[in-house]
XYZ file of C-alpha atoms in Angstrom:
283
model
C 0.000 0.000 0.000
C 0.934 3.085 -0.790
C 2.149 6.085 1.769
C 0.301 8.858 1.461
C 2.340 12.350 1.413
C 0.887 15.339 3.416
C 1.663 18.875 2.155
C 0.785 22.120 4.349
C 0.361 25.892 2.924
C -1.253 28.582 3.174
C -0.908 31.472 0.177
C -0.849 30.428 -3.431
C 3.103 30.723 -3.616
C 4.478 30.002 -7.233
C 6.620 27.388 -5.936
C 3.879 25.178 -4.393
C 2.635 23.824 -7.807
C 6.225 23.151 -8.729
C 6.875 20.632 -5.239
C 3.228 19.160 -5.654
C 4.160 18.188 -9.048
C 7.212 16.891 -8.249
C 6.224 14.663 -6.065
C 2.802 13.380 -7.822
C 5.827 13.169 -10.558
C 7.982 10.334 -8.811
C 4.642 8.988 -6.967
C 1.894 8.435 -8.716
C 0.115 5.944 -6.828
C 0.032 7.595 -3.874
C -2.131 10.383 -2.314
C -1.120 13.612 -2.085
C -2.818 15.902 0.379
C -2.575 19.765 0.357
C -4.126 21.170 3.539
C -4.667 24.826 2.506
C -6.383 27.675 2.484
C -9.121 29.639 0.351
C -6.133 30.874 -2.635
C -4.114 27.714 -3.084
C -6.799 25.014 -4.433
C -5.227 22.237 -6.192
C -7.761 19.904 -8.153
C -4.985 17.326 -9.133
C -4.261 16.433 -5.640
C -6.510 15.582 -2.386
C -7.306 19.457 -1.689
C -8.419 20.119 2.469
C -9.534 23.884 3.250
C -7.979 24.141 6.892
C -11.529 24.867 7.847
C -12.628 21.441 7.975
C -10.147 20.482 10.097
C -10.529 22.868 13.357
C -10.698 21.252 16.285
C -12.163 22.821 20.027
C -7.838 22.683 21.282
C -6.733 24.517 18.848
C -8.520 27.839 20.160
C -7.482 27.348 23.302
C -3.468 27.103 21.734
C -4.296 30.172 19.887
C -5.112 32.088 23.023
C -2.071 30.760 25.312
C 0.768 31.118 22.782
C 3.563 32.950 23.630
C 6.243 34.202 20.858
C 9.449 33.124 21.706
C 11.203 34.021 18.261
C 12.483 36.986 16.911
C 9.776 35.534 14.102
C 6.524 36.809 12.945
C 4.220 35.742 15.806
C 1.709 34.404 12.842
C 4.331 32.507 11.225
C 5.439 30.815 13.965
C 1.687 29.991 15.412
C 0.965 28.578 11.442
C 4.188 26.140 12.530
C 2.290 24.554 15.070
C -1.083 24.790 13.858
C -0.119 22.435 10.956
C 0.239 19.831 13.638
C -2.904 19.741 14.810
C -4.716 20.094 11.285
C -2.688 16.737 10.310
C -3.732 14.613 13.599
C -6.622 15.814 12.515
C -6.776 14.663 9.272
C -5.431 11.325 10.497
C -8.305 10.749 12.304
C -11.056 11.758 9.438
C -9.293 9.881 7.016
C -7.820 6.714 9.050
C -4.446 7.256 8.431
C -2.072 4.660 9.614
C 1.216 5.750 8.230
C 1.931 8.741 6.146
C 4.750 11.309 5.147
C 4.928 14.937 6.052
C 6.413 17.440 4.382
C 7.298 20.858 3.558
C 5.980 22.595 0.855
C 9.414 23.923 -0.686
C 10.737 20.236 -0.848
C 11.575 18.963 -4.091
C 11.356 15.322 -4.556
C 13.135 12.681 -6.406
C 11.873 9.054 -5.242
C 9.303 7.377 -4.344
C 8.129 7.903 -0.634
C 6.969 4.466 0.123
C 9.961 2.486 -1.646
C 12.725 5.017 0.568
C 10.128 4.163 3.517
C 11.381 0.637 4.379
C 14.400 1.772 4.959
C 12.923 3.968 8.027
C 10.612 0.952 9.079
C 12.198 0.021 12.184
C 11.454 4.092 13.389
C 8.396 5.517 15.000
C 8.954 8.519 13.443
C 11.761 10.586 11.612
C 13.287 14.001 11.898
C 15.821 15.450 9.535
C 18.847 17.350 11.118
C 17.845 15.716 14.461
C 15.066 18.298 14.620
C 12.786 19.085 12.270
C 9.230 16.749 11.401
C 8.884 18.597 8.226
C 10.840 15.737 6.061
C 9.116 13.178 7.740
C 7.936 9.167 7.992
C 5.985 8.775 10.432
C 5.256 4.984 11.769
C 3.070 5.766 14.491
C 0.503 8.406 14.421
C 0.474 8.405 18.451
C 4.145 10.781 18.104
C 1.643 13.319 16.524
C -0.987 13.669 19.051
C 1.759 13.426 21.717
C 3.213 16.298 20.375
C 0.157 18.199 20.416
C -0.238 17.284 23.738
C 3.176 18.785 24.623
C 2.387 21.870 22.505
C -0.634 22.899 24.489
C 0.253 21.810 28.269
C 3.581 23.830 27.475
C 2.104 27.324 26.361
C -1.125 26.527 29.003
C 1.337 26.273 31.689
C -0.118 22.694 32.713
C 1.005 20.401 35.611
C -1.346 18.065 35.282
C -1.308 16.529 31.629
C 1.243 13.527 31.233
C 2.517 12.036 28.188
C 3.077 8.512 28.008
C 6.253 7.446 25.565
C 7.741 4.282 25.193
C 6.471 2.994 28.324
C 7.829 5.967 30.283
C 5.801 9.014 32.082
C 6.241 12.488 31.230
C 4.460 15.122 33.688
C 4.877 18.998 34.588
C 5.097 20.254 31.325
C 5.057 23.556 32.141
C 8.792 22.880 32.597
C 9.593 23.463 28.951
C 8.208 26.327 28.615
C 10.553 27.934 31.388
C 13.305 25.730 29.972
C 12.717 27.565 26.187
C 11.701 31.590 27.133
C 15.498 31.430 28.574
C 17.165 29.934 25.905
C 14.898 32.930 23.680
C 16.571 35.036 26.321
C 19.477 33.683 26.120
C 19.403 34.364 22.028
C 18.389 38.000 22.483
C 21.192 39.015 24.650
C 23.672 37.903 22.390
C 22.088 39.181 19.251
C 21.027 35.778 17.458
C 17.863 35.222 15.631
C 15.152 32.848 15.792
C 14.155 31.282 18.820
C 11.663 28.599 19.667
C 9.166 27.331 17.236
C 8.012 23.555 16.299
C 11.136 22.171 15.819
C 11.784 22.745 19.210
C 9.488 20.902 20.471
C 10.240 17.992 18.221
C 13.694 18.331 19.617
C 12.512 17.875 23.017
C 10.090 14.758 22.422
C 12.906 13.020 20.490
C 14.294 12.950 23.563
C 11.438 11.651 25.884
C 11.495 7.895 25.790
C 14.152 6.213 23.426
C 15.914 8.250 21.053
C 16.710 5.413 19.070
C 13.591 5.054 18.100
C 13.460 8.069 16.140
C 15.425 7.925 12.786
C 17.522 10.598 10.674
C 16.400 11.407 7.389
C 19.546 13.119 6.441
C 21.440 10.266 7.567
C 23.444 8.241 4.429
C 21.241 4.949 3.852
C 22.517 2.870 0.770
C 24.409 5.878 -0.413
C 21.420 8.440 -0.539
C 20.006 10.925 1.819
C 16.946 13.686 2.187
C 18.496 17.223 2.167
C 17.471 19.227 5.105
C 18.599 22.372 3.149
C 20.034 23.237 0.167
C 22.064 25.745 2.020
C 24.240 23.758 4.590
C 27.221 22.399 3.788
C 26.741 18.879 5.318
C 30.299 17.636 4.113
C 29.114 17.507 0.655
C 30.458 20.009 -2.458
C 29.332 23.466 -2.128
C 29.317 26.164 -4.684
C 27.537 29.479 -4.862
C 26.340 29.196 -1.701
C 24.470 25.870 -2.074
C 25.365 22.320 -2.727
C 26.719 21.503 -6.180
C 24.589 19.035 -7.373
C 25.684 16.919 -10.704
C 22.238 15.030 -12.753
C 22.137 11.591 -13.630
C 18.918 10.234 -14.933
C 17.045 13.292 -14.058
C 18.500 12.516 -10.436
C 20.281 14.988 -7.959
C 23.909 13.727 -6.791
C 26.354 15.646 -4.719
C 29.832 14.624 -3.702
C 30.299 13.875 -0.327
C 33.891 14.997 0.425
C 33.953 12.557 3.837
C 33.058 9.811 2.282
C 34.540 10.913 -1.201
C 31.670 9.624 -3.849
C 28.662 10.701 -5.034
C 25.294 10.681 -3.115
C 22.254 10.101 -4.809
C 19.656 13.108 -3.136
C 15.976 11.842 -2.613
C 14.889 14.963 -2.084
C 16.369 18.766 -2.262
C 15.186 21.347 0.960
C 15.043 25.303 -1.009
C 15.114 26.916 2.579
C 15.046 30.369 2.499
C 13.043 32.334 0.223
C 15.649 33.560 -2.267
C 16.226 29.760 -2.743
C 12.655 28.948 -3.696
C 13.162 30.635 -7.016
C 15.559 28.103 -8.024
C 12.996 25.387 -7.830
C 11.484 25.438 -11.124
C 15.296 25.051 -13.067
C 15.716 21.727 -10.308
C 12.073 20.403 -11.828
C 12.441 17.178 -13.985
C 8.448 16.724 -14.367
């Protein structure tokens, strides 16, 4: 059976056609969902509006959340909400397994082939941190991380998460534990701050680690980018990796391991990279 691949937007961005067709491209048999909003329908793949997929929580995260990024406060509260909207969806739709993703991925494989290789996983985070190039084997890490989400902004002691057999209570905790590493940040002039990844970060590390696999790792020579930007050991030129084509397929030359890595995927991060997606198209 096929995995089905779950896109998020919201805004009609020129680039989003280019990934959705990318993907439907190198996966045909599987469905591709595109939770978005009232400017961005897509008739040639399985089009939500956000709308149908509110939920009674999600208010009440909307009214507790605190800005810990030097970030547009709507930005960053679109980060998490895209969390919610896809438990949600699991649920309607009786999704077992699926793959989440960001909508300025390019991709170059098919999702369900690449997925045995993650089988042994509950989930998957790329760059030890980020859920947006993501397997995920059980749909529990989802609802356990909007769990998290809300007892952290809502200041809760009482709700518990329960991971790989071990007990996770006063979750308030992380919340102190992240406004002072946003302090931290703003005294010594650095950008960002918390958003979702953080909190990926953080329930990677409740239970067993092990359990969560690497999508950037180097399985049978090829990888997912996390982003086209970092240099990751591999050839860099321009600013970006310097990818060579074979078959319509992105290498790049790892210089630690000195040969060419096939890319299953390429991460434009940043938006002056998204303008390069269209030339990196092979639909």
């Amino acid at each position: 059976m096929k995995i089905p691949i779950v896109f998020f937007n919201f805004g009609n961005h020129n680039f989003l056609d280019i990934a959705l067709k990318q993907a439907k491209h190198h996966n045909p048999e599987s469905d591709i969902y595109l939770i978005g909003d009232d400017t961005n329908y897509k008739d040639y793949v399985k089009f939500i509006h956000y709308n149908e997929l509110l939920s009674t929580d999600i208010p009440e995260f909307d009214k507790n959340f605190v800005n810990l990024s030097t970030n547009n406060k709507k930005y960053e509260f679109i980060c998490f909400l895209r969390w919610y909207l896809i438990r949600n969806l699991i649920k309607r739709d009786n999704i077992t397994r699926l793959f989440v993703t960001d909508s300025d991925v390019m991709y170059y494989c098919d999702i369900t082939k690449e997925a045995n290789n993650f089988n042994n996983y509950r989930y998957t985070l790329t760059h030890n941190i980020s859920a947006g190039i993501g397997f995920i084997n059980d749909i529990s890490c989802i609802t356990a991380f909007c769990n998290l989400s809300t007892a952290m902004y809502t200041n809760n002691t009482t709700t518990t998460l329960h991971i790989d057999g071990g007990k996770y209570s006063n979750l308030k905790y992380y919340y102190d534990k992240h406004s002072n590493i946003y302090e931290t940040r703003k005294r010594n002039n650095l950008a960002g701050g918390v958003c979702d990844m953080s909190l990926w970060g953080e329930l990677r590390n409740m239970g067993n680690p092990g359990l969560v696999g690497e999508t950037s790792a180097i399985i049978n020579d090829s990888t997912f980018d996390h982003n086209i930007n970092a240099v990751d050991a591999y050839k860099h030129e321009n600013g970006i990796k310097k990818f060579t084509w074979k078959d319509k397929i992105p290498y790049c030359y790892n210089t630690w391991l000195e040969r060419d890595i096939k890319f299953n995927c390429i991460h434009f991060q940043g938006g002056h990279r998204k303008e390069l997606m269209k030339e990196f198209s092979t639909y």
